[in-house]
PDB file of C-alpha atoms in Angstrom:
ATOM      1  CA  MET A 694      68.777  46.177  83.476  1.00 49.00           C
ATOM      2  CA  PRO A 695      72.299  44.694  83.384  1.00 55.00           C
ATOM      3  CA  THR A 696      72.768  46.242  79.918  1.00 52.00           C
ATOM      4  CA  SER A 697      71.846  49.688  81.335  1.00 53.00           C
ATOM      5  CA  ARG A 698      74.398  49.323  84.103  1.00 52.00           C
ATOM      6  CA  ILE A 699      77.100  48.301  81.635  1.00 51.00           C
ATOM      7  CA  ARG A 700      76.301  51.310  79.444  1.00 52.00           C
ATOM      8  CA  MET A 701      76.371  53.595  82.475  1.00 50.00           C
ATOM      9  CA  ALA A 702      79.671  52.130  83.681  1.00 45.00           C
ATOM     10  CA  THR A 703      81.137  52.545  80.200  1.00 43.00           C
ATOM     11  CA  ALA A 704      79.983  56.177  80.026  1.00 42.00           C
ATOM     12  CA  VAL A 705      81.469  56.930  83.459  1.00 39.00           C
ATOM     13  CA  ALA A 706      84.748  55.260  82.502  1.00 39.00           C
ATOM     14  CA  LEU A 707      84.955  57.260  79.275  1.00 37.00           C
ATOM     15  CA  MET A 708      84.284  60.523  81.130  1.00 41.00           C
ATOM     16  CA  SER A 709      87.039  59.662  83.619  1.00 38.00           C
ATOM     17  CA  VAL A 710      89.507  58.921  80.820  1.00 34.00           C
ATOM     18  CA  SER A 711      88.539  62.178  79.105  1.00 35.00           C
ATOM     19  CA  ALA A 712      89.053  64.189  82.300  1.00 42.00           C
ATOM     20  CA  TRP A 713      92.399  62.463  82.910  1.00 41.00           C
ATOM     21  CA  ALA A 714      93.526  63.188  79.341  1.00 38.00           C
ATOM     22  CA  GLN A 715      92.527  66.850  79.693  1.00 47.00           C
ATOM     23  CA  ALA A 716      94.432  67.153  82.982  1.00 49.00           C
ATOM     24  CA  GLN A 717      97.506  65.582  81.402  1.00 55.00           C
ATOM     25  CA  GLY A 718      97.575  68.360  78.771  1.00 83.00           C
ATOM     26  CA  LEU A 719      97.957  71.100  81.386  1.00 92.00           C
ATOM     27  CA  VAL A 720     101.346  72.705  81.884  1.00 95.00           C
ATOM     28  CA  LEU A 721     101.888  73.290  85.601  1.00 96.00           C
ATOM     29  CA  PRO A 722     104.534  75.142  87.557  1.00 96.00           C
ATOM     30  CA  THR A 723     106.976  73.151  89.646  1.00 96.00           C
ATOM     31  CA  ILE A 724     106.720  73.617  93.419  1.00 95.00           C
ATOM     32  CA  PRO A 725     109.654  76.094  93.467  1.00 95.00           C
ATOM     33  CA  GLU A 726     108.089  78.012  90.539  1.00 96.00           C
ATOM     34  CA  ALA A 727     104.681  78.083  92.256  1.00 96.00           C
ATOM     35  CA  THR A 728     106.327  79.235  95.500  1.00 95.00           C
ATOM     36  CA  ASP A 729     108.151  82.074  93.720  1.00 94.00           C
ATOM     37  CA  ALA A 730     104.922  83.097  91.934  1.00 95.00           C
ATOM     38  CA  ILE A 731     103.066  83.216  95.268  1.00 94.00           C
ATOM     39  CA  VAL A 732     105.895  85.211  96.869  1.00 93.00           C
ATOM     40  CA  ASP A 733     105.730  87.713  93.993  1.00 92.00           C
ATOM     41  CA  MET A 734     101.938  87.944  94.345  1.00 92.00           C
ATOM     42  CA  LEU A 735     102.232  88.604  98.104  1.00 87.00           C
ATOM     43  CA  GLU A 736     105.013  91.178  97.725  1.00 85.00           C
ATOM     44  CA  GLY A 737     104.284  94.297  99.739  1.00 81.00           C
ATOM     45  CA  THR A 738     101.671  92.635 101.962  1.00 82.00           C
ATOM     46  CA  GLY A 739     104.025  92.120 104.884  1.00 78.00           C
ATOM     47  CA  LEU A 740     103.431  88.359 104.867  1.00 79.00           C
ATOM     48  CA  SER A 741     106.433  86.090 105.261  1.00 77.00           C
ATOM     49  CA  ARG A 742     107.707  83.751 102.550  1.00 81.00           C
ATOM     50  CA  PRO A 743     105.800  80.446 102.476  1.00 84.00           C
ATOM     51  CA  SER A 744     107.840  77.646 104.029  1.00 86.00           C
ATOM     52  CA  LYS A 745     105.937  75.059 101.976  1.00 92.00           C
ATOM     53  CA  VAL A 746     103.633  75.049  98.950  1.00 95.00           C
ATOM     54  CA  LYS A 747     101.701  72.035  97.728  1.00 96.00           C
ATOM     55  CA  LEU A 748      99.631  71.890  94.532  1.00 96.00           C
ATOM     56  CA  GLY A 749      96.416  69.882  94.578  1.00 96.00           C
ATOM     57  CA  THR A 750      93.842  69.598  91.820  1.00 96.00           C
ATOM     58  CA  CYS A 751      94.521  71.665  88.687  1.00 97.00           C
ATOM     59  CA  VAL A 752      92.159  72.439  85.799  1.00 96.00           C
ATOM     60  CA  ALA A 753      92.097  74.809  82.843  1.00 96.00           C
ATOM     61  CA  ALA A 754      91.216  78.241  84.255  1.00 96.00           C
ATOM     62  CA  GLU A 755      87.797  79.749  83.587  1.00 93.00           C
ATOM     63  CA  GLU A 756      87.827  83.281  82.224  1.00 90.00           C
ATOM     64  CA  ALA A 757      91.538  82.878  81.452  1.00 93.00           C
ATOM     65  CA  THR A 758      93.296  86.112  80.560  1.00 92.00           C
ATOM     66  CA  HIS A 759      96.601  84.437  79.669  1.00 94.00           C
ATOM     67  CA  PRO A 760      97.404  81.516  77.344  1.00 93.00           C
ATOM     68  CA  GLY A 761      97.815  78.235  79.229  1.00 95.00           C
ATOM     69  CA  GLN A 762      96.388  79.661  82.455  1.00 96.00           C
ATOM     70  CA  VAL A 763      95.583  76.936  84.992  1.00 97.00           C
ATOM     71  CA  ALA A 764      93.577  77.021  88.211  1.00 97.00           C
ATOM     72  CA  CYS A 765      94.854  74.950  91.138  1.00 97.00           C
ATOM     73  CA  THR A 766      94.055  74.293  94.739  1.00 97.00           C
ATOM     74  CA  VAL A 767      97.104  75.198  96.782  1.00 97.00           C
ATOM     75  CA  ALA A 768      98.123  74.539 100.372  1.00 95.00           C
ATOM     76  CA  VAL A 769     100.409  77.338 101.542  1.00 94.00           C
ATOM     77  CA  THR A 770     102.292  76.934 104.824  1.00 93.00           C
ATOM     78  CA  MET A 771     103.473  80.115 106.553  1.00 88.00           C
ATOM     79  CA  GLY A 772     104.898  79.559 109.980  1.00 87.00           C
ATOM     80  CA  ALA A 773     102.547  77.159 111.768  1.00 87.00           C
ATOM     81  CA  ALA A 774      99.511  78.047 109.622  1.00 89.00           C
ATOM     82  CA  VAL A 775      98.408  76.087 106.557  1.00 92.00           C
ATOM     83  CA  ASN A 776      95.919  77.809 104.286  1.00 92.00           C
ATOM     84  CA  GLU A 777      94.123  76.145 101.398  1.00 95.00           C
ATOM     85  CA  ASN A 778      93.311  78.470  98.516  1.00 93.00           C
ATOM     86  CA  GLN A 779      92.546  78.445  94.825  1.00 96.00           C
ATOM     87  CA  MET A 780      94.999  80.254  92.577  1.00 95.00           C
ATOM     88  CA  ASP A 781      95.541  80.700  88.888  1.00 97.00           C
ATOM     89  CA  PHE A 782      99.021  80.256  87.460  1.00 97.00           C
ATOM     90  CA  TYR A 783     100.265  81.452  84.091  1.00 97.00           C
ATOM     91  CA  LYS A 784     103.629  82.003  82.434  1.00 96.00           C
ATOM     92  CA  GLN A 785     104.875  85.480  81.684  1.00 95.00           C
ATOM     93  CA  GLY A 786     108.020  85.004  79.656  1.00 93.00           C
ATOM     94  CA  LYS A 787     110.003  82.350  81.505  1.00 93.00           C
ATOM     95  CA  LYS A 788     108.516  83.211  84.890  1.00 96.00           C
ATOM     96  CA  TRP A 789     105.313  81.851  86.475  1.00 97.00           C
ATOM     97  CA  LYS A 790     102.829  84.310  87.951  1.00 97.00           C
ATOM     98  CA  ALA A 791      99.996  83.675  90.419  1.00 96.00           C
ATOM     99  CA  GLN A 792      96.699  85.442  90.926  1.00 95.00           C
ATOM    100  CA  PRO A 793      93.445  84.750  92.780  1.00 93.00           C
ATOM    101  CA  SER A 794      91.311  82.283  90.850  1.00 94.00           C
ATOM    102  CA  SER A 795      87.837  82.749  89.427  1.00 89.00           C
ATOM    103  CA  SER A 796      87.508  78.974  88.905  1.00 93.00           C
ATOM    104  CA  GLN A 797      86.442  78.063  92.454  1.00 90.00           C
ATOM    105  CA  ASP A 798      83.362  76.192  91.214  1.00 91.00           C
ATOM    106  CA  LYS A 799      85.582  73.840  89.184  1.00 94.00           C
ATOM    107  CA  LEU A 800      87.927  73.014  92.070  1.00 96.00           C
ATOM    108  CA  PRO A 801      87.208  70.811  95.101  1.00 94.00           C
ATOM    109  CA  PHE A 802      87.227  72.480  98.507  1.00 92.00           C
ATOM    110  CA  PRO A 803      88.561  71.111 100.687  1.00 93.00           C
ATOM    111  CA  ASP A 804      90.739  69.267  98.193  1.00 94.00           C
ATOM    112  CA  PRO A 805      91.449  65.647  99.229  1.00 94.00           C
ATOM    113  CA  LYS A 806      94.747  65.838  97.287  1.00 95.00           C
ATOM    114  CA  LEU A 807      96.002  68.369  99.836  1.00 94.00           C
ATOM    115  CA  GLN A 808      95.284  66.231 102.897  1.00 86.00           C
TER     116      GLN A 808
END
């Protein structure tokens, strides 16, 4: 039995390293870039500019329609309200864009990284 546990621990460790390596390959927007992308996405809705944006967990987006598209959990503060959402980010030229994500099943909710 100890050999089984060692094998299992080794497998889990290798999966963790693989997931970490995959996450390290993602190109993410900076907080100001993510904020601007969210502001652009919300344009015309009448909502105010977010006073704070925080990125949580990010993964490669499912059903990506743009190269390098990433899906992230995001905490958006507007006034006194903080909303946690999942958004996809992608670059269009030199500018980041945001859109609702279709990768919800790959992202934690609530995300402990946003607490």
